[in-house]
């Protein structure tokens, strides 16, 4: 019988707008949906969007990206045991420096390790030998922090084209979208 590991965090994104030199507190809830204790470690890292431009993200050790806000976030507790079907509150405070401008990003990871045991073999007249491997499982909460009053949300659209697929009667609309501001842009749209 292995460990029944099932936990989740809420919210999965924290988006805050805080004036420079200001702060804001919040709570992240961690839920255990299993009937086993789960040992959780909490830590911060950086993230950036990948070059694929599909919303995918790359994660980096803390303080390794130009727009990191790892130093702006404090939290408690950093380690805890989550009892069966229990809930733990992680209290955090985000403090924006006085000279901050634009958007900054970090991720709070919640990690647990489980030992997967397998039988490696048996030696006659000896005890059963076992080998194991640890599997790290982590869930992340993305932090988007904007320094209020300093955000420059700008974009350039270029190379707009519209073509028609005669067979299926579809229109194909394509264009280049370049973020020229100092904060992330979540875009959506429709064509009329």
PDB file of C-alpha atoms in Angstrom:
ATOM      1  CA  UNK A   1       0.000   0.000   0.000  1.00  0.00           C
ATOM      2  CA  UNK A   2       1.423   3.361  -1.000  1.00  0.00           C
ATOM      3  CA  UNK A   3       0.690   6.828   0.255  1.00  0.00           C
ATOM      4  CA  UNK A   4      -2.587   8.249  -1.012  1.00  0.00           C
ATOM      5  CA  UNK A   5      -1.460  11.735  -1.980  1.00  0.00           C
ATOM      6  CA  UNK A   6      -4.139  14.275  -2.819  1.00  0.00           C
ATOM      7  CA  UNK A   7      -3.819  17.941  -1.943  1.00  0.00           C
ATOM      8  CA  UNK A   8      -4.694  21.284  -3.533  1.00  0.00           C
ATOM      9  CA  UNK A   9      -4.109  24.998  -2.963  1.00  0.00           C
ATOM     10  CA  UNK A  10      -6.469  27.974  -3.305  1.00  0.00           C
ATOM     11  CA  UNK A  11      -6.157  30.396  -4.938  1.00  0.00           C
ATOM     12  CA  UNK A  12      -3.827  29.300  -7.733  1.00  0.00           C
ATOM     13  CA  UNK A  13      -3.085  32.926  -8.710  1.00  0.00           C
ATOM     14  CA  UNK A  14      -2.537  36.025  -6.591  1.00  0.00           C
ATOM     15  CA  UNK A  15      -2.849  39.255  -8.585  1.00  0.00           C
ATOM     16  CA  UNK A  16      -2.357  42.411  -6.533  1.00  0.00           C
ATOM     17  CA  UNK A  17      -1.962  46.129  -7.271  1.00  0.00           C
ATOM     18  CA  UNK A  18      -0.106  47.826  -4.422  1.00  0.00           C
ATOM     19  CA  UNK A  19       1.218  51.403  -4.244  1.00  0.00           C
ATOM     20  CA  UNK A  20       5.012  51.717  -4.010  1.00  0.00           C
ATOM     21  CA  UNK A  21       6.056  51.545  -0.314  1.00  0.00           C
ATOM     22  CA  UNK A  22       2.729  49.827   0.432  1.00  0.00           C
ATOM     23  CA  UNK A  23       1.816  46.308   1.487  1.00  0.00           C
ATOM     24  CA  UNK A  24      -1.055  43.862   1.347  1.00  0.00           C
ATOM     25  CA  UNK A  25      -1.737  40.677   3.323  1.00  0.00           C
ATOM     26  CA  UNK A  26      -3.495  37.540   2.188  1.00  0.00           C
ATOM     27  CA  UNK A  27      -4.122  33.859   2.879  1.00  0.00           C
ATOM     28  CA  UNK A  28      -3.519  30.762   0.768  1.00  0.00           C
ATOM     29  CA  UNK A  29      -5.365  27.610   1.845  1.00  0.00           C
ATOM     30  CA  UNK A  30      -3.867  24.130   1.467  1.00  0.00           C
ATOM     31  CA  UNK A  31      -6.344  21.216   1.527  1.00  0.00           C
ATOM     32  CA  UNK A  32      -5.533  17.538   2.162  1.00  0.00           C
ATOM     33  CA  UNK A  33      -8.034  15.274   0.378  1.00  0.00           C
ATOM     34  CA  UNK A  34      -6.360  12.050   1.493  1.00  0.00           C
ATOM     35  CA  UNK A  35      -6.493   9.974   4.674  1.00  0.00           C
ATOM     36  CA  UNK A  36      -2.717  10.246   5.227  1.00  0.00           C
ATOM     37  CA  UNK A  37      -0.576  12.961   6.809  1.00  0.00           C
ATOM     38  CA  UNK A  38       1.220  15.031   4.177  1.00  0.00           C
ATOM     39  CA  UNK A  39       4.464  16.826   4.998  1.00  0.00           C
ATOM     40  CA  UNK A  40       4.582  20.137   3.068  1.00  0.00           C
ATOM     41  CA  UNK A  41       7.508  22.507   2.453  1.00  0.00           C
ATOM     42  CA  UNK A  42       6.749  26.040   1.170  1.00  0.00           C
ATOM     43  CA  UNK A  43       9.227  28.158  -0.809  1.00  0.00           C
ATOM     44  CA  UNK A  44       9.380  30.921  -3.416  1.00  0.00           C
ATOM     45  CA  UNK A  45      10.854  30.855  -6.918  1.00  0.00           C
ATOM     46  CA  UNK A  46      10.724  33.029 -10.037  1.00  0.00           C
ATOM     47  CA  UNK A  47       8.794  32.428 -13.236  1.00  0.00           C
ATOM     48  CA  UNK A  48       8.701  33.859 -16.752  1.00  0.00           C
ATOM     49  CA  UNK A  49       6.600  33.139 -19.806  1.00  0.00           C
ATOM     50  CA  UNK A  50       8.303  30.819 -22.303  1.00  0.00           C
ATOM     51  CA  UNK A  51       9.204  31.847 -25.841  1.00  0.00           C
ATOM     52  CA  UNK A  52       6.411  29.623 -27.227  1.00  0.00           C
ATOM     53  CA  UNK A  53       3.930  32.431 -26.483  1.00  0.00           C
ATOM     54  CA  UNK A  54       1.183  29.988 -25.471  1.00  0.00           C
ATOM     55  CA  UNK A  55       1.015  30.900 -21.775  1.00  0.00           C
ATOM     56  CA  UNK A  56       3.573  28.250 -20.730  1.00  0.00           C
ATOM     57  CA  UNK A  57       5.983  29.195 -17.976  1.00  0.00           C
ATOM     58  CA  UNK A  58       9.572  28.420 -17.004  1.00  0.00           C
ATOM     59  CA  UNK A  59      10.547  28.348 -13.333  1.00  0.00           C
ATOM     60  CA  UNK A  60      13.873  29.499 -11.906  1.00  0.00           C
ATOM     61  CA  UNK A  61      15.509  29.601  -8.469  1.00  0.00           C
ATOM     62  CA  UNK A  62      14.612  32.678  -6.419  1.00  0.00           C
ATOM     63  CA  UNK A  63      16.072  36.043  -7.476  1.00  0.00           C
ATOM     64  CA  UNK A  64      17.223  34.848 -10.923  1.00  0.00           C
ATOM     65  CA  UNK A  65      14.937  36.860 -13.194  1.00  0.00           C
ATOM     66  CA  UNK A  66      14.888  40.638 -13.735  1.00  0.00           C
ATOM     67  CA  UNK A  67      11.258  41.007 -12.629  1.00  0.00           C
ATOM     68  CA  UNK A  68      11.428  38.799  -9.519  1.00  0.00           C
ATOM     69  CA  UNK A  69       9.389  39.824  -6.480  1.00  0.00           C
ATOM     70  CA  UNK A  70      10.604  37.007  -4.210  1.00  0.00           C
ATOM     71  CA  UNK A  71      12.113  39.548  -1.779  1.00  0.00           C
ATOM     72  CA  UNK A  72       8.767  41.327  -1.545  1.00  0.00           C
ATOM     73  CA  UNK A  73       6.857  38.331  -0.141  1.00  0.00           C
ATOM     74  CA  UNK A  74       7.025  36.966   3.400  1.00  0.00           C
ATOM     75  CA  UNK A  75       4.925  34.017   4.578  1.00  0.00           C
ATOM     76  CA  UNK A  76       4.321  31.646   7.444  1.00  0.00           C
ATOM     77  CA  UNK A  77       4.543  28.690   8.007  1.00  0.00           C
ATOM     78  CA  UNK A  78       7.301  27.433   5.704  1.00  0.00           C
ATOM     79  CA  UNK A  79       6.879  23.765   6.712  1.00  0.00           C
ATOM     80  CA  UNK A  80       3.935  21.899   8.189  1.00  0.00           C
ATOM     81  CA  UNK A  81       2.204  18.545   8.454  1.00  0.00           C
ATOM     82  CA  UNK A  82      -1.203  18.539   6.844  1.00  0.00           C
ATOM     83  CA  UNK A  83      -3.425  16.063   8.738  1.00  0.00           C
ATOM     84  CA  UNK A  84      -5.872  13.762   6.925  1.00  0.00           C
ATOM     85  CA  UNK A  85      -8.669  15.856   5.367  1.00  0.00           C
ATOM     86  CA  UNK A  86      -7.161  18.929   7.031  1.00  0.00           C
ATOM     87  CA  UNK A  87      -6.685  22.538   5.941  1.00  0.00           C
ATOM     88  CA  UNK A  88      -3.698  24.808   6.591  1.00  0.00           C
ATOM     89  CA  UNK A  89      -3.662  28.587   6.150  1.00  0.00           C
ATOM     90  CA  UNK A  90      -0.492  30.181   4.779  1.00  0.00           C
ATOM     91  CA  UNK A  91      -0.424  33.848   5.758  1.00  0.00           C
ATOM     92  CA  UNK A  92       1.577  36.078   3.442  1.00  0.00           C
ATOM     93  CA  UNK A  93       2.391  39.770   3.126  1.00  0.00           C
ATOM     94  CA  UNK A  94       3.511  41.448  -0.103  1.00  0.00           C
ATOM     95  CA  UNK A  95       5.542  44.648   0.442  1.00  0.00           C
ATOM     96  CA  UNK A  96       6.306  46.722  -2.649  1.00  0.00           C
ATOM     97  CA  UNK A  97       9.524  48.788  -2.471  1.00  0.00           C
ATOM     98  CA  UNK A  98       9.236  52.573  -2.803  1.00  0.00           C
ATOM     99  CA  UNK A  99      11.172  52.589  -6.100  1.00  0.00           C
ATOM    100  CA  UNK A 100       9.243  49.725  -7.753  1.00  0.00           C
ATOM    101  CA  UNK A 101       7.782  50.181 -11.223  1.00  0.00           C
ATOM    102  CA  UNK A 102       5.577  47.982 -13.397  1.00  0.00           C
ATOM    103  CA  UNK A 103       4.862  44.292 -12.911  1.00  0.00           C
ATOM    104  CA  UNK A 104       6.874  41.698 -10.980  1.00  0.00           C
ATOM    105  CA  UNK A 105       6.397  37.936 -10.692  1.00  0.00           C
ATOM    106  CA  UNK A 106       7.095  34.987  -8.397  1.00  0.00           C
ATOM    107  CA  UNK A 107       5.625  31.599  -7.543  1.00  0.00           C
ATOM    108  CA  UNK A 108       4.986  30.056  -4.124  1.00  0.00           C
ATOM    109  CA  UNK A 109       5.529  26.300  -4.314  1.00  0.00           C
ATOM    110  CA  UNK A 110       4.003  23.728  -1.959  1.00  0.00           C
ATOM    111  CA  UNK A 111       6.093  20.551  -2.146  1.00  0.00           C
ATOM    112  CA  UNK A 112       5.873  17.105  -0.629  1.00  0.00           C
ATOM    113  CA  UNK A 113       8.020  14.003  -1.139  1.00  0.00           C
ATOM    114  CA  UNK A 114       6.747  10.450  -1.231  1.00  0.00           C
ATOM    115  CA  UNK A 115       8.827   7.277  -1.130  1.00  0.00           C
ATOM    116  CA  UNK A 116       7.910   4.736  -3.765  1.00  0.00           C
ATOM    117  CA  UNK A 117       9.222   1.307  -2.696  1.00  0.00           C
ATOM    118  CA  UNK A 118       9.809  -1.522  -5.114  1.00  0.00           C
ATOM    119  CA  UNK A 119      11.159  -5.007  -4.581  1.00  0.00           C
ATOM    120  CA  UNK A 120      14.640  -5.155  -6.111  1.00  0.00           C
ATOM    121  CA  UNK A 121      15.155  -8.873  -5.704  1.00  0.00           C
ATOM    122  CA  UNK A 122      15.537 -11.659  -3.214  1.00  0.00           C
ATOM    123  CA  UNK A 123      18.608 -13.496  -2.039  1.00  0.00           C
ATOM    124  CA  UNK A 124      18.048 -17.072  -0.824  1.00  0.00           C
ATOM    125  CA  UNK A 125      18.163 -17.382   2.981  1.00  0.00           C
ATOM    126  CA  UNK A 126      18.300 -13.583   3.325  1.00  0.00           C
ATOM    127  CA  UNK A 127      15.770 -10.883   4.048  1.00  0.00           C
ATOM    128  CA  UNK A 128      13.877  -9.308   1.196  1.00  0.00           C
ATOM    129  CA  UNK A 129      15.845  -6.431  -0.320  1.00  0.00           C
ATOM    130  CA  UNK A 130      14.003  -3.255  -1.271  1.00  0.00           C
ATOM    131  CA  UNK A 131      14.936  -0.173  -3.205  1.00  0.00           C
ATOM    132  CA  UNK A 132      13.098   3.106  -3.193  1.00  0.00           C
ATOM    133  CA  UNK A 133      12.936   6.415  -4.987  1.00  0.00           C
ATOM    134  CA  UNK A 134      11.596   9.726  -3.764  1.00  0.00           C
ATOM    135  CA  UNK A 135       9.035  11.490  -5.908  1.00  0.00           C
ATOM    136  CA  UNK A 136       8.689  15.233  -5.338  1.00  0.00           C
ATOM    137  CA  UNK A 137       5.230  16.635  -5.997  1.00  0.00           C
ATOM    138  CA  UNK A 138       4.698  20.397  -5.990  1.00  0.00           C
ATOM    139  CA  UNK A 139       1.825  22.767  -6.627  1.00  0.00           C
ATOM    140  CA  UNK A 140       2.380  26.448  -7.325  1.00  0.00           C
ATOM    141  CA  UNK A 141       0.556  29.706  -6.684  1.00  0.00           C
ATOM    142  CA  UNK A 142       1.554  32.359  -9.226  1.00  0.00           C
ATOM    143  CA  UNK A 143       2.112  35.903  -7.906  1.00  0.00           C
ATOM    144  CA  UNK A 144       1.511  38.890 -10.212  1.00  0.00           C
ATOM    145  CA  UNK A 145       2.430  42.097  -8.361  1.00  0.00           C
ATOM    146  CA  UNK A 146       1.913  45.538  -9.896  1.00  0.00           C
ATOM    147  CA  UNK A 147       3.297  48.770  -8.440  1.00  0.00           C
ATOM    148  CA  UNK A 148       0.193  50.978  -8.542  1.00  0.00           C
ATOM    149  CA  UNK A 149       0.501  54.165 -10.591  1.00  0.00           C
ATOM    150  CA  UNK A 150       3.651  52.981 -12.410  1.00  0.00           C
ATOM    151  CA  UNK A 151       2.139  50.458 -14.819  1.00  0.00           C
ATOM    152  CA  UNK A 152       2.549  51.093 -18.528  1.00  0.00           C
ATOM    153  CA  UNK A 153       0.290  48.571 -20.300  1.00  0.00           C
ATOM    154  CA  UNK A 154       1.090  48.992 -24.014  1.00  0.00           C
ATOM    155  CA  UNK A 155       1.102  46.693 -27.025  1.00  0.00           C
ATOM    156  CA  UNK A 156       1.812  46.912 -30.745  1.00  0.00           C
ATOM    157  CA  UNK A 157      -0.268  45.078 -33.345  1.00  0.00           C
ATOM    158  CA  UNK A 158       1.296  44.514 -36.743  1.00  0.00           C
ATOM    159  CA  UNK A 159       1.016  42.355 -39.859  1.00  0.00           C
ATOM    160  CA  UNK A 160      -2.756  41.945 -39.654  1.00  0.00           C
ATOM    161  CA  UNK A 161      -4.102  39.619 -42.323  1.00  0.00           C
ATOM    162  CA  UNK A 162      -7.471  38.063 -43.029  1.00  0.00           C
ATOM    163  CA  UNK A 163      -7.922  35.125 -45.387  1.00  0.00           C
ATOM    164  CA  UNK A 164     -10.836  32.868 -46.167  1.00  0.00           C
ATOM    165  CA  UNK A 165     -10.885  29.077 -46.294  1.00  0.00           C
ATOM    166  CA  UNK A 166     -13.282  28.480 -49.183  1.00  0.00           C
ATOM    167  CA  UNK A 167     -13.816  24.797 -48.366  1.00  0.00           C
ATOM    168  CA  UNK A 168     -15.043  25.306 -44.812  1.00  0.00           C
ATOM    169  CA  UNK A 169     -16.035  28.970 -45.121  1.00  0.00           C
ATOM    170  CA  UNK A 170     -13.778  29.998 -42.214  1.00  0.00           C
ATOM    171  CA  UNK A 171     -11.929  33.266 -41.833  1.00  0.00           C
ATOM    172  CA  UNK A 172      -8.312  33.139 -40.645  1.00  0.00           C
ATOM    173  CA  UNK A 173      -7.208  36.260 -38.786  1.00  0.00           C
ATOM    174  CA  UNK A 174      -3.515  36.540 -37.944  1.00  0.00           C
ATOM    175  CA  UNK A 175      -1.378  39.347 -36.526  1.00  0.00           C
ATOM    176  CA  UNK A 176       1.712  39.962 -34.439  1.00  0.00           C
ATOM    177  CA  UNK A 177       1.134  41.164 -30.891  1.00  0.00           C
ATOM    178  CA  UNK A 178       4.130  42.670 -29.065  1.00  0.00           C
ATOM    179  CA  UNK A 179       4.031  43.724 -25.422  1.00  0.00           C
ATOM    180  CA  UNK A 180       5.908  47.042 -25.267  1.00  0.00           C
ATOM    181  CA  UNK A 181       4.886  47.964 -21.728  1.00  0.00           C
ATOM    182  CA  UNK A 182       6.257  47.080 -18.277  1.00  0.00           C
ATOM    183  CA  UNK A 183       3.640  44.559 -17.104  1.00  0.00           C
ATOM    184  CA  UNK A 184       2.086  41.318 -18.345  1.00  0.00           C
ATOM    185  CA  UNK A 185      -0.917  41.489 -20.639  1.00  0.00           C
ATOM    186  CA  UNK A 186      -3.659  38.881 -20.597  1.00  0.00           C
ATOM    187  CA  UNK A 187      -5.240  39.228 -24.016  1.00  0.00           C
ATOM    188  CA  UNK A 188      -8.421  37.968 -25.533  1.00  0.00           C
ATOM    189  CA  UNK A 189     -10.522  39.182 -28.343  1.00  0.00           C
ATOM    190  CA  UNK A 190     -13.048  38.753 -31.065  1.00  0.00           C
ATOM    191  CA  UNK A 191     -13.208  39.851 -34.671  1.00  0.00           C
ATOM    192  CA  UNK A 192     -16.231  41.743 -36.057  1.00  0.00           C
TER     193      UNK A 192
END
